[in-house]
Coordinates of C-alpha atoms (C1' of nucleotides) in Angstrom, one line a residue:
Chain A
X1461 CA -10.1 -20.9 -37.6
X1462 CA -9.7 -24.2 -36.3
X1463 CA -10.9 -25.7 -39.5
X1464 CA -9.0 -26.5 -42.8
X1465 CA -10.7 -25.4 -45.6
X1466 CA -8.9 -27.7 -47.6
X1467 CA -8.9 -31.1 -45.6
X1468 CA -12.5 -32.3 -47.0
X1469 CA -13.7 -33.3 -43.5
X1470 CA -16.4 -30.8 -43.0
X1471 CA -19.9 -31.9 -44.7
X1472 CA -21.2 -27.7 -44.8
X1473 CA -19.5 -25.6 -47.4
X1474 CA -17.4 -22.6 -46.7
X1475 CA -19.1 -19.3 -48.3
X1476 CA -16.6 -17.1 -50.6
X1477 CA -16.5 -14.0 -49.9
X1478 CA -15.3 -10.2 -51.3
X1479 CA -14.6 -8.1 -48.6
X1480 CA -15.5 -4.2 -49.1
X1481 CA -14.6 -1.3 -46.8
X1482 CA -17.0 1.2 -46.2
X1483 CA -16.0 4.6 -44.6
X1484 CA -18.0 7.1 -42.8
X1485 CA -16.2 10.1 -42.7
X1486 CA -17.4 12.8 -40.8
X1487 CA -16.2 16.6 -40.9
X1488 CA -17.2 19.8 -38.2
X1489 CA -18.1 22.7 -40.5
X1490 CA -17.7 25.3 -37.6
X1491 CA -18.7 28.4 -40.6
X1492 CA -21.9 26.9 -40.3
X1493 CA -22.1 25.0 -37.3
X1494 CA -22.7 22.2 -39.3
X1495 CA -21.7 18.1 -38.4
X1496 CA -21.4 16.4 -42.1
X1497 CA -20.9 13.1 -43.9
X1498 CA -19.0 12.3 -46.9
X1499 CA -21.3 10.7 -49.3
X1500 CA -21.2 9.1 -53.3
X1501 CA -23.9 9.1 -55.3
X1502 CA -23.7 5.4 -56.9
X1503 CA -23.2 5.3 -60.6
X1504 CA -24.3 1.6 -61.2
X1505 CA -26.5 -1.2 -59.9
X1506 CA -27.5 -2.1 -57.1
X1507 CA -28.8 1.3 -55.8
X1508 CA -28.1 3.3 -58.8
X1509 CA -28.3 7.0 -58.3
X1510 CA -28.7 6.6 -54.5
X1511 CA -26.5 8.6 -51.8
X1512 CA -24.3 5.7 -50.0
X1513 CA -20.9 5.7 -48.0
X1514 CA -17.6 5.7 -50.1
X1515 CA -16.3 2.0 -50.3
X1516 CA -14.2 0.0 -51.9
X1517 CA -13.1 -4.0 -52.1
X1518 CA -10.4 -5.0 -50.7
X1519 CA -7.4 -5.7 -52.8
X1520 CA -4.6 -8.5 -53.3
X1521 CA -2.2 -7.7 -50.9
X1522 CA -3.9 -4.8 -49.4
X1523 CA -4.8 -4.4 -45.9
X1524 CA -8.4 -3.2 -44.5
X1525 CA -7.3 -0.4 -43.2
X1526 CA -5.3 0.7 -46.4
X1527 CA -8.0 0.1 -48.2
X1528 CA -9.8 2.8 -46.3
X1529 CA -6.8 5.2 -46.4
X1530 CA -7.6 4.1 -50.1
X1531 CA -11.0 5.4 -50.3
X1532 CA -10.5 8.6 -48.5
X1533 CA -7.8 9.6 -50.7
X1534 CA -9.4 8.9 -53.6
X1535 CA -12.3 11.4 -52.7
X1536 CA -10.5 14.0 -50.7
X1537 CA -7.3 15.6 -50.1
X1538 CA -6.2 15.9 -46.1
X1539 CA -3.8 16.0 -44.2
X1540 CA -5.1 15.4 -40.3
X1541 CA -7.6 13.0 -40.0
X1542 CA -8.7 10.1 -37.1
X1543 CA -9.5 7.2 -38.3
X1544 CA -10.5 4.0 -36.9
X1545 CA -12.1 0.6 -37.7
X1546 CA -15.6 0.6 -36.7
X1547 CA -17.8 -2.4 -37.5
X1548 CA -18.1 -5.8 -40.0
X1549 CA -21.6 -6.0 -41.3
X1550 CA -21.0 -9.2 -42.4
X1551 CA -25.0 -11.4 -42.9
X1552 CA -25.9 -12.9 -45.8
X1553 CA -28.3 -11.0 -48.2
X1554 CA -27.4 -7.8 -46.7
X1555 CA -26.0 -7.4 -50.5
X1556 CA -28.9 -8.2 -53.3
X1557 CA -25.5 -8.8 -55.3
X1558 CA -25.7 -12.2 -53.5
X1559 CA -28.4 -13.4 -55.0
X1560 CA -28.3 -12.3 -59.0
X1561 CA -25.2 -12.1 -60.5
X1562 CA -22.6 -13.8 -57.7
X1563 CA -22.3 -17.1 -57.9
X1564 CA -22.9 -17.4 -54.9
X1565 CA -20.1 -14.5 -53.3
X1566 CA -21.0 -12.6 -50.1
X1567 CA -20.0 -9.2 -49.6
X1568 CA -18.9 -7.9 -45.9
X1569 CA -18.6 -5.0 -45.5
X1570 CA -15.6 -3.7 -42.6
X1571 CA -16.4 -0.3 -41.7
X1572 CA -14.1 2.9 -41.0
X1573 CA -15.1 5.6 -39.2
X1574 CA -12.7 9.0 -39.9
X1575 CA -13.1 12.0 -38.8
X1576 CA -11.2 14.9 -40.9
X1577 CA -10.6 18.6 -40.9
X1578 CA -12.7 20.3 -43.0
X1579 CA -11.0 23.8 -43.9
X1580 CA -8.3 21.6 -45.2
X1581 CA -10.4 18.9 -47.3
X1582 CA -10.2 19.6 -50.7
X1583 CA -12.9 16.8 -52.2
X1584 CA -10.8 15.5 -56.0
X1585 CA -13.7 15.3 -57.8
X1586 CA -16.5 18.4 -58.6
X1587 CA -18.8 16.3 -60.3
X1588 CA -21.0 16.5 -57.7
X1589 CA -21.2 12.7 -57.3
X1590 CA -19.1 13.1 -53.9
X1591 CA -20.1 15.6 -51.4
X1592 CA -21.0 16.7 -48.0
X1593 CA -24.8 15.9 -46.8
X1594 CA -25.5 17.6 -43.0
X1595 CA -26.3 14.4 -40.5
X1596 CA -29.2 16.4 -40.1
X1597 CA -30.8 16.2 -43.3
X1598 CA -30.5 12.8 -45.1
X1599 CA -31.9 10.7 -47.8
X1600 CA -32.3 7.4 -47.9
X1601 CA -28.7 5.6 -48.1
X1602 CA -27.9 2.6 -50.1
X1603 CA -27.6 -0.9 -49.0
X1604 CA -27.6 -0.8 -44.8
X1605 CA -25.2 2.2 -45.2
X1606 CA -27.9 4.3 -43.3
X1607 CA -26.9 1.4 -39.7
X1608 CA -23.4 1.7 -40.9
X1609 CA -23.9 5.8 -40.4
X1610 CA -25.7 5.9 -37.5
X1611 CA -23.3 3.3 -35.8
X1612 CA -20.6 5.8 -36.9
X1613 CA -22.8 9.1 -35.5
X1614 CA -22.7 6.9 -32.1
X1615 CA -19.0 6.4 -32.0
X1616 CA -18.1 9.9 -33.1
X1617 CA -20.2 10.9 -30.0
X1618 CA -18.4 8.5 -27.7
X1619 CA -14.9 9.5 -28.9
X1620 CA -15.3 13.1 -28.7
X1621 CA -16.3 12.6 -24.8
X1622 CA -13.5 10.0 -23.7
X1623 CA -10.9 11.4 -26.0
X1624 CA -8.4 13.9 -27.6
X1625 CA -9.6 13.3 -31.6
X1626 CA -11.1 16.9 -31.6
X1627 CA -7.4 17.9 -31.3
X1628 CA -6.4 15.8 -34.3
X1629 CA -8.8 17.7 -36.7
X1630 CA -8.6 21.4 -35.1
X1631 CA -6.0 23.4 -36.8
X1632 CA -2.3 23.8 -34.9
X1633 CA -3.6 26.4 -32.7
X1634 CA -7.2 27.5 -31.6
X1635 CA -9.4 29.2 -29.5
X1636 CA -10.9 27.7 -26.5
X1637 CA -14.4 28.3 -28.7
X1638 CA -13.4 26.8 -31.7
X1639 CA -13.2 23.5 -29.5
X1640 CA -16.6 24.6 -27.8
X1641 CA -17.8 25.4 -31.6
X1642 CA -16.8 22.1 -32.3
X1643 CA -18.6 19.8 -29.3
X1644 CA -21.9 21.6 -29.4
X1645 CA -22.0 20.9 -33.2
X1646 CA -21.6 17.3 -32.5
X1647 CA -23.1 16.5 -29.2
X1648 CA -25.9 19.4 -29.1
X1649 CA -26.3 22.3 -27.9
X1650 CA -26.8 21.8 -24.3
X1651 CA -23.6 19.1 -23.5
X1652 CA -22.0 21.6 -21.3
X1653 CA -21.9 25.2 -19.9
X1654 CA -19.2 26.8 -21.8
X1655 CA -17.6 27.9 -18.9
X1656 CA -17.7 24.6 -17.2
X1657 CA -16.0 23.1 -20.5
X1658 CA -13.2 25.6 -20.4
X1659 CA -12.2 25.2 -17.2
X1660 CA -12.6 21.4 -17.1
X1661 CA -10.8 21.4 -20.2
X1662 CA -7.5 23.5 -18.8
X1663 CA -7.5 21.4 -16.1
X1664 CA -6.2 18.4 -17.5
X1665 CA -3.3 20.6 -18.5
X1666 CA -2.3 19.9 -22.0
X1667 CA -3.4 22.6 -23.9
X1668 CA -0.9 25.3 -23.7
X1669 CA -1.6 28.8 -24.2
X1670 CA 0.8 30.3 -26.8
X1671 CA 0.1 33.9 -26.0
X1672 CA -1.1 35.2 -29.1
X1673 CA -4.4 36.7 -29.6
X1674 CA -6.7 36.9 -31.8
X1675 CA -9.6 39.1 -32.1
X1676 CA -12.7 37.8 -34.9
X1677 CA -14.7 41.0 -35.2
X1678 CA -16.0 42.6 -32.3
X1679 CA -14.9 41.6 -28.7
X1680 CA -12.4 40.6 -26.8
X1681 CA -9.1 39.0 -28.7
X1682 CA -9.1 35.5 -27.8
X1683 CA -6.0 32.8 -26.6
X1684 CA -5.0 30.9 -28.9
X1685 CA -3.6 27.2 -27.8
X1686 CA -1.8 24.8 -28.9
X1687 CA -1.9 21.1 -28.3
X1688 CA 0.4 19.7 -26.2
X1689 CA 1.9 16.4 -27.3
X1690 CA 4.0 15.5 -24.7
X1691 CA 1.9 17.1 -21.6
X1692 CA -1.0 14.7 -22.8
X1693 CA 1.3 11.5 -23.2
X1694 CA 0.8 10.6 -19.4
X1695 CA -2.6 10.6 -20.0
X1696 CA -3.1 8.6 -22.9
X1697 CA -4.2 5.3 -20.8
X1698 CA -5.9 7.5 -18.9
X1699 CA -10.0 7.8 -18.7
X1700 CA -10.6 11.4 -19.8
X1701 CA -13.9 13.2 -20.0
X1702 CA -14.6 16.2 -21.9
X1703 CA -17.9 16.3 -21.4
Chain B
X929 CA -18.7 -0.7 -51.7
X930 CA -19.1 1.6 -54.9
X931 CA -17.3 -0.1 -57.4
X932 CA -18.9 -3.5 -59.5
X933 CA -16.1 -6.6 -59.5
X934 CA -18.2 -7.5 -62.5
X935 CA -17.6 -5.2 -64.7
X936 CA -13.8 -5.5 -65.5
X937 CA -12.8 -1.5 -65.3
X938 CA -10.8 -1.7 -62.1
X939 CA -7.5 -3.1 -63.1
X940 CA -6.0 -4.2 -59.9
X941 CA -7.7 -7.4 -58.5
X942 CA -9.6 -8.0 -55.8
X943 CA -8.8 -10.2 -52.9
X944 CA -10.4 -13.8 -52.2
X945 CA -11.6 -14.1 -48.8
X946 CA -12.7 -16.9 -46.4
X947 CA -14.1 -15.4 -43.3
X948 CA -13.2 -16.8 -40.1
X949 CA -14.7 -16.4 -36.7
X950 CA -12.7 -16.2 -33.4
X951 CA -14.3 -16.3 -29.9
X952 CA -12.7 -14.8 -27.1
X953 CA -14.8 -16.5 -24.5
X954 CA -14.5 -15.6 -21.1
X955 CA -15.8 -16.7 -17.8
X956 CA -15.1 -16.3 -14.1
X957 CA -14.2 -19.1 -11.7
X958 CA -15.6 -17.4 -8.8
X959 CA -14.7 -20.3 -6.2
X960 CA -11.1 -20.0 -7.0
X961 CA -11.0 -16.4 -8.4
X962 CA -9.4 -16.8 -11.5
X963 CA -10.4 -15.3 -14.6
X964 CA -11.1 -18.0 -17.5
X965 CA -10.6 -18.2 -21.2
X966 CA -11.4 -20.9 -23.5
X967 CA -8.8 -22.5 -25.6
X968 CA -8.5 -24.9 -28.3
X969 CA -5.1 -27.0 -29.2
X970 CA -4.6 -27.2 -32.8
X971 CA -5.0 -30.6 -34.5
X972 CA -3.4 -29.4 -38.0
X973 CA -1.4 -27.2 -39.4
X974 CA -0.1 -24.4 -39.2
X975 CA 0.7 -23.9 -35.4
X976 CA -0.5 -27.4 -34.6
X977 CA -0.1 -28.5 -31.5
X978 CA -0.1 -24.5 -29.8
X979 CA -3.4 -23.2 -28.4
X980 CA -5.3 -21.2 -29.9
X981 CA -8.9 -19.2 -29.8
X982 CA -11.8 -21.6 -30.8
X983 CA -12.8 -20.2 -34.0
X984 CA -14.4 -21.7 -37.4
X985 CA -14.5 -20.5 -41.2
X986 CA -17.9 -18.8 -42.2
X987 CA -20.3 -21.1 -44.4
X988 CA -22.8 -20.3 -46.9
X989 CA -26.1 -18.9 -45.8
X990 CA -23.7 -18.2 -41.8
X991 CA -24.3 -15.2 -40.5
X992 CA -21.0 -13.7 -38.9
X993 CA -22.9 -13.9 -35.5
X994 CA -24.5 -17.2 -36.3
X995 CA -20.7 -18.9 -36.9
X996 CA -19.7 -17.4 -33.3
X997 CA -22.4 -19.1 -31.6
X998 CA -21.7 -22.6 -33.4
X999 CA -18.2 -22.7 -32.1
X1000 CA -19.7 -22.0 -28.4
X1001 CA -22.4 -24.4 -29.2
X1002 CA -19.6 -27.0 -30.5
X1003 CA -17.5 -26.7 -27.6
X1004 CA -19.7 -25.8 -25.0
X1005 CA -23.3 -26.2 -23.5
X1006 CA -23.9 -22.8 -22.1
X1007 CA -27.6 -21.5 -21.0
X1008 CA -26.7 -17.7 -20.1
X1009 CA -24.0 -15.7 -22.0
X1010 CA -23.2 -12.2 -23.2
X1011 CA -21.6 -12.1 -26.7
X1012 CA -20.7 -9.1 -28.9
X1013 CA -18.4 -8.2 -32.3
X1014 CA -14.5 -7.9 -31.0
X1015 CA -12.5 -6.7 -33.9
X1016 CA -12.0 -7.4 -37.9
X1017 CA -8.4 -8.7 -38.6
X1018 CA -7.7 -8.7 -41.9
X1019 CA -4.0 -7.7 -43.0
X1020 CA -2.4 -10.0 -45.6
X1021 CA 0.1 -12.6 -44.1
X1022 CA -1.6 -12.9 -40.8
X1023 CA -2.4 -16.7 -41.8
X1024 CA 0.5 -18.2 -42.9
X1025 CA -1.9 -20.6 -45.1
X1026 CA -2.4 -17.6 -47.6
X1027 CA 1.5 -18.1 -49.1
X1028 CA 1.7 -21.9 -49.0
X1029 CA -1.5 -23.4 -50.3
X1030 CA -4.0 -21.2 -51.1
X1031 CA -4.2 -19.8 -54.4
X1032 CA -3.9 -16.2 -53.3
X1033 CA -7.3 -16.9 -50.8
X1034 CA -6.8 -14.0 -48.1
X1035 CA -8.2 -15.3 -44.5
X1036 CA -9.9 -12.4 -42.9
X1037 CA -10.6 -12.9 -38.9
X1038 CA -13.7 -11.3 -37.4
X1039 CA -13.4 -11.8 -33.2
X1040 CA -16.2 -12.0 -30.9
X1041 CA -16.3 -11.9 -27.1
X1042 CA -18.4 -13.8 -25.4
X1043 CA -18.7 -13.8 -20.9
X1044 CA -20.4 -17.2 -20.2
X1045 CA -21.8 -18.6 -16.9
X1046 CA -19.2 -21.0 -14.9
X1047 CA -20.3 -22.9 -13.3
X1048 CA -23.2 -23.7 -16.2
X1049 CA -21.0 -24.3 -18.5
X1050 CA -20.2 -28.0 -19.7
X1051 CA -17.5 -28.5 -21.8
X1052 CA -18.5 -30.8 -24.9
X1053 CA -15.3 -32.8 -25.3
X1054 CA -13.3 -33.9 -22.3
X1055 CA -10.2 -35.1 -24.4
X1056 CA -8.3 -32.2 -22.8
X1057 CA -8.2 -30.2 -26.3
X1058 CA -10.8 -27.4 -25.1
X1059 CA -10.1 -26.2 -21.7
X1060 CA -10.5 -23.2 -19.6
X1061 CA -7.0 -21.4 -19.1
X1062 CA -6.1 -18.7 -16.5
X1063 CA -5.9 -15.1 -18.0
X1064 CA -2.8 -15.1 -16.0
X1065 CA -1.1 -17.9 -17.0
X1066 CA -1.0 -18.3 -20.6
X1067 CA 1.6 -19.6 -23.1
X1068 CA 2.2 -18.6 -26.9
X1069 CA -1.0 -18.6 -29.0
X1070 CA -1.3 -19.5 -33.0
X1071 CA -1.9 -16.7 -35.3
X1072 CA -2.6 -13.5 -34.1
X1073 CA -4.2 -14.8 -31.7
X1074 CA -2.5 -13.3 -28.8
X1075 CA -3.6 -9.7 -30.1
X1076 CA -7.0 -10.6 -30.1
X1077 CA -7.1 -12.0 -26.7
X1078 CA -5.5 -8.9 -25.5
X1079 CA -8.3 -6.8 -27.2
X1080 CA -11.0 -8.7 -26.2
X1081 CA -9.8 -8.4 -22.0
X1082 CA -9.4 -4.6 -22.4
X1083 CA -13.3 -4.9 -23.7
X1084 CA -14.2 -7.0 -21.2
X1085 CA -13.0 -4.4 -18.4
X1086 CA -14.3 -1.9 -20.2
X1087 CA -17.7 -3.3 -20.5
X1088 CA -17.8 -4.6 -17.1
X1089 CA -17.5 -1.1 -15.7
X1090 CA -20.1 0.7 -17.7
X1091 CA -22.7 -1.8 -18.5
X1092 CA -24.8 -4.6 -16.8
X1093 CA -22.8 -7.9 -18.3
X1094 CA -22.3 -8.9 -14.8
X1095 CA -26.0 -9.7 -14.4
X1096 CA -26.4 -11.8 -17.7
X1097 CA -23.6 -14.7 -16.0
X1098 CA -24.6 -14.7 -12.2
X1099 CA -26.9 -17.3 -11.4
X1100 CA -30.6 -15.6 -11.1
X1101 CA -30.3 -14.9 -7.6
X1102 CA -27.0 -13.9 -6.0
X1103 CA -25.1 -12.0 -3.4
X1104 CA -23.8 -8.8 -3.8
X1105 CA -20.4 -10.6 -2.4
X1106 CA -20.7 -12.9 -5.5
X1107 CA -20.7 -9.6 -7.8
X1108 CA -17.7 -8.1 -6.2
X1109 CA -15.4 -11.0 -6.2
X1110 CA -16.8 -11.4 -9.9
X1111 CA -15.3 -7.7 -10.3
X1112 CA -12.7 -7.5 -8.3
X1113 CA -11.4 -11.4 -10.2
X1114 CA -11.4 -9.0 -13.6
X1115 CA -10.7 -5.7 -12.7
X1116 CA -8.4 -6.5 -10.0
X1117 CA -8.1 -6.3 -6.2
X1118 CA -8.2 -2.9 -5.7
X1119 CA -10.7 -1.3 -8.1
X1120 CA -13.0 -0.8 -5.5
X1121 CA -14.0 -0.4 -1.8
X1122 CA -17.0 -3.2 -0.8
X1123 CA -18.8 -0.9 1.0
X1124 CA -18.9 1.9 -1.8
X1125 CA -19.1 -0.5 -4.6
X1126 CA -22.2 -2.0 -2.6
X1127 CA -23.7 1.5 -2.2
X1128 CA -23.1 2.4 -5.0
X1129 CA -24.4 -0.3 -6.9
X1130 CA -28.0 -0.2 -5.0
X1131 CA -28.4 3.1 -5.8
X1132 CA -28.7 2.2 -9.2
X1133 CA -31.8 0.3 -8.3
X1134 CA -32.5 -2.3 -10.6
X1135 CA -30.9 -4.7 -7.6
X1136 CA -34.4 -6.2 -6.2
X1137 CA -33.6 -7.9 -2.8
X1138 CA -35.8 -10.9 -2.3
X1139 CA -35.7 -11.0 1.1
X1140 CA -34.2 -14.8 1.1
X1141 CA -31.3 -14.9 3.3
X1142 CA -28.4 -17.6 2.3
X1143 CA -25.2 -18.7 4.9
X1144 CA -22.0 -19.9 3.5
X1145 CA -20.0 -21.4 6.5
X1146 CA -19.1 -18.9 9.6
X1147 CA -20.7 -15.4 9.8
X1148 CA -24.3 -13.4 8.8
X1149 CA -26.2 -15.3 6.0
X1150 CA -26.1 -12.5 2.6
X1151 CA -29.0 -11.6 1.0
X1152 CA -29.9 -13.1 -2.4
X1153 CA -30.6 -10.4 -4.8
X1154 CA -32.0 -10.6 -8.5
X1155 CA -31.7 -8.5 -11.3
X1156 CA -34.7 -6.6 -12.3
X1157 CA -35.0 -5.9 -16.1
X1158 CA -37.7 -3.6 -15.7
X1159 CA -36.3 -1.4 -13.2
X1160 CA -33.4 -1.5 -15.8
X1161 CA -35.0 -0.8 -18.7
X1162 CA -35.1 3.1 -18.2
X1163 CA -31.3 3.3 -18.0
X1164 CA -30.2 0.8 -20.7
X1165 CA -29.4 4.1 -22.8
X1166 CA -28.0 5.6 -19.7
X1167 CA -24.0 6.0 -18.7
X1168 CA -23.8 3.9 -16.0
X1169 CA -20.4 3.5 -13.7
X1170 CA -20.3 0.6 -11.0
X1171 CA -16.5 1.2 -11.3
Chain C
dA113 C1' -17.2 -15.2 23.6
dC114 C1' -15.3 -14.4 19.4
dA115 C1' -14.1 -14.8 14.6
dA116 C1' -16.1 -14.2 10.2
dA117 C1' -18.9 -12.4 6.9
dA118 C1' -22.7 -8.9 5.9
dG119 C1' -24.3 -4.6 6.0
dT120 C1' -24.6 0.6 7.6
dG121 C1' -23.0 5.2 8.4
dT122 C1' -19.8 9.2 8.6
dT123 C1' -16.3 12.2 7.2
dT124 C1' -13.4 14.2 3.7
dT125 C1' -12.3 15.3 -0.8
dT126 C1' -13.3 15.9 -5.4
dT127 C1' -16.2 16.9 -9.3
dA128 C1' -20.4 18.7 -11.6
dT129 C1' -23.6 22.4 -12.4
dA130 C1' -25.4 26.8 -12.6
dC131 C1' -24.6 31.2 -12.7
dA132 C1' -22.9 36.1 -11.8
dC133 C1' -19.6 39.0 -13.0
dC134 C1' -15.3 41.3 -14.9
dC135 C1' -12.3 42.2 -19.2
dA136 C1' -10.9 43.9 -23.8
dT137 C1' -12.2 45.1 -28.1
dG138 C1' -15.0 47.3 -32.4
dC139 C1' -18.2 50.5 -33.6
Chain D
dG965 C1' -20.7 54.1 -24.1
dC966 C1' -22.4 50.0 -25.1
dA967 C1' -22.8 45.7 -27.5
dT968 C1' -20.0 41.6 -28.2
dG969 C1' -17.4 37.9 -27.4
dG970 C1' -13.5 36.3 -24.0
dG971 C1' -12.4 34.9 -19.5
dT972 C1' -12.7 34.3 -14.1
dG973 C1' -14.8 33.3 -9.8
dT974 C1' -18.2 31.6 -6.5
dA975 C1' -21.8 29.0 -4.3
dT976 C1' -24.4 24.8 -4.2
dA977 C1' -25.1 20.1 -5.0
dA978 C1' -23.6 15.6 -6.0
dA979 C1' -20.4 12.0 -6.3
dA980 C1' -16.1 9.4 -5.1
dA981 C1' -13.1 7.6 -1.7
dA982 C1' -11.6 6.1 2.7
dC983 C1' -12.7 3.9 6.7
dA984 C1' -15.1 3.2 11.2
dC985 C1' -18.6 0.7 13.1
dT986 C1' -22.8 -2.4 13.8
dT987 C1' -25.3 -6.7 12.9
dT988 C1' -25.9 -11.7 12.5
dT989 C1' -24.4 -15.9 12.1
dG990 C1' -21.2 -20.5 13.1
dT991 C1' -18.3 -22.6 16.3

DNA sequence: ACAAAAGTGTTTTTTATACACCCATGC
DNA sequence: GCATGGGTGTATAAAAAACACTTTTGT
C-alpha cells in the first residue's frame, strides 16, 4: 500500500470493494461415519434457491475473523470449534453482482475454514434453509463456493495429518477409536492400520489414559483419554504426523 | 455472502474497503549467502520515511493476483519467479489512514510471496528507495508489516521443504552445491547433511544430469543438472520431503 | 604433492507397514 | 463358548542420520 488513494497522482482508478466472509464449516458425524458441510440455501438473487456456504459482509468496525465467529453463531450453537482463515477469492466478476446492480462494487470474498463438534452443534434455525449436506453427495453450490469447498476439504485433510485439531472437536475424553472413527471418516478408509495409528499416536505422549472404561455393547470396555494440554505444549512448533 | 447490501433489512452497516496488495518478495544471494527481501521506503504518509513491503491498492477490473505482479513488475524485471496468496489482513485500525482521512474506508491487506531469481533480477529504480535487505538484518517496518514478513518466511521454509520452489529460481542448469547453499541460506546451516540431502534429493529423480561438467576455482568441476518437468509431473500431487 | 570441492558408500538408528495374536466383555 | 471390539507384540522393509572415504580438479 505504497499508494495514496487520496493524492490524485495515479491515472488508473482504485476499485471499491465489500468484503464478505464465507465459512466452510465442516463437522465428523462419527453415528454415521459421515464427513459434512454446513450449507444455506440462498433466499434471494443471485443464486436464489441454491445450496452455498454461510457468509456474511464485513461490518464497520468488525474484524474478518469476527465476522466469521459471526456467521457460525448465527447458524449454530458450539462450544469447541477450530477455526482458521483459509483463502481470499478476490477476481473481478467472480460476483454477477458486479455487473447489474453495483455501481461498480467488487465483492471478495475471505474464506474461513472451521471445523466443529457435531454432538454439540445445535443448528438455530429448523427451517431447513441451514443444514448439513455429506461431502460425498453434493449439488451444485452458488457463486465459486464449490472451489471455496474443495479448497477447505484439502486443508481439513492437511490439518488433521500435521496437527492436534481432531482433539479440539472430540469430546473431553475418548476412546482411541473414536479418534480412528474420526480420521478414516476424513482421510478414507485406508490412511492407516489401526494399530499402527494407535501406537504412533501414544507415542507422542500426550494423551493420557484416565482409567475409566467404557464398554459400547459387546466387547472389550475401552480406555478412555484425555487430552493433555500441557504434555503437548512442547510440541506445538513441532512437525507432528498422525498419519 | 448470503445477505443483499441492497436491500436495506440488515441494520448495521457494512464496511468500505480498498484492497491492498503486499509482496513479501524473497530471493537468495547465493554468492554471499544471505537471504533477501525487497523493500520499499515510504514517500508519504503515514510511516513515511520507514520501510516497508512493496505493495499497491487494487484497481477496477485488477485481479488480486494481477495487482501482485504489477508491483513486481514496477519494481523489478524478473524472468523466473514463484508467487502465491500469503495471508488476508483485515482488522480495523491496522492502517492508521482509516481514523484520520478516510470517511470510515477500511483498508484490507491481502499478502503474497513471491521467491525470485537473483541474480536475474534488475531492480527498476536505482534511487536507493527499493532495495534488497538481509532477512537478518532488518529495522522497524510500517504497518503491520512486520507480521506479514514474518508469515511469509515461515511459508517460505515450509514450502521449500515440501515442494519444488527451489527449481523455479536456479538458473536452468545448476549444481547440486548451488541447491544446498540455496537451502541451507533459508533453512539454516544445519538442516541437513550434503551427502544425504544429495542422496536424497536424486532419488527423487526428476534431477536429469546433463553430463556437462563445470569448475569453479580449486577442486573437481560439479555436474550441471536440470530440472525435468516431466519426470516431475507424476509427483506434483505427491508429499515430497528434501528436508 | 596437497588442498579443495565433488561425489560415493557404509553403518547405525529410527520409523513405517503389515500382520498375528491375546484380552475382556455380552449374549 | 464364541463373536465382538479392544489392545499388544513382532518381523520386515524403508527411511533418516552420521560420517568415513574416494575421485578429480587447480596450484
Amino acid at each position: 500500500m505504497a499508494e495514496n488513494p487520496l493524492t490524485k497522482s495515479n491515472k488508473q482508478k482504485l476499485a471499491d470493494f465489500k468484503v464478505g466472509v464465507d465459512n466452510v464449516i465442516f463437522s465428523v458425524d462419527s453415528q454415521q461415519n459421515r464427513l459434512l458441510v454446513l450449507l444455506v440455501k440462498r433466499q434471494s438473487q443471485p443464486f436464489q434457491n441454491q445450496w452455498g456456504l454461510p457468509g456474511t459482509l464485513v461490518r464497520i468496525g468488525e474484524s474478518l475473523e469476527d465476522a466469521a465467529h459471526r456467521i457460525l453463531a448465527e447458524k449454530i450453537m458450539v462450544n469447541n470449534l477450530y477455526l482458521e482463515q483459509l483463502y481470499t477469492f478476490g477476481g473481478p466478476k467472480r460476483d454477477p453482482r458486479e455487473e447489474i446492480d453495483s455501481f461498480g462494487v467488487r465483492y471478495l470474498s475471505v474464506s474461513y475454514f472451521a471445523l466443529v463438534r457435531f454432538d454439540e452443534a445445535e443448528l438455530i434455525s429448523n427451517t431447513g434453509l441451514t443444514c448439513w449436506h455429506s461431502i460425498s453427495n453434493l449439488t451444485d453450490l452458488a457463486f465459486d463456493h464449490h472451489t471455496i469447498l474443495n479448497y477447505g476439504y484439502q486443508r481439513l485433510r492437511n490439518k488433521l495429518e500435521y496437527s492436534p485439531i481432531a482433539f479440539d472437536v472430540l469430546p473431553d475424553v475418548f476412546t482411541l477409536n473414536e479418534i480412528y472413527q474420526l480420521y478414516t471418516t476424513v482421510l478414507g478408509e485406508n490412511f492407516s492400520d489401526y494399530s499402527n495409528f494407535r501406537t504412533r499416536l501414544l507415542k507422542l505422549g500426550f494423551l493420557a489414559d484416565t482409567g475409566v472404561k467404557i464398554s459400547r455393547g459387546a466387547g472389550r470396555p475401552a480406555s478412555l483419554y484425555r487430552f493433555d494440554a500441557k504434555a503437548f505444549a512442547p510440541l506445538k512448533d513441532k512437525p507432528l504426523v498422525f498419519i
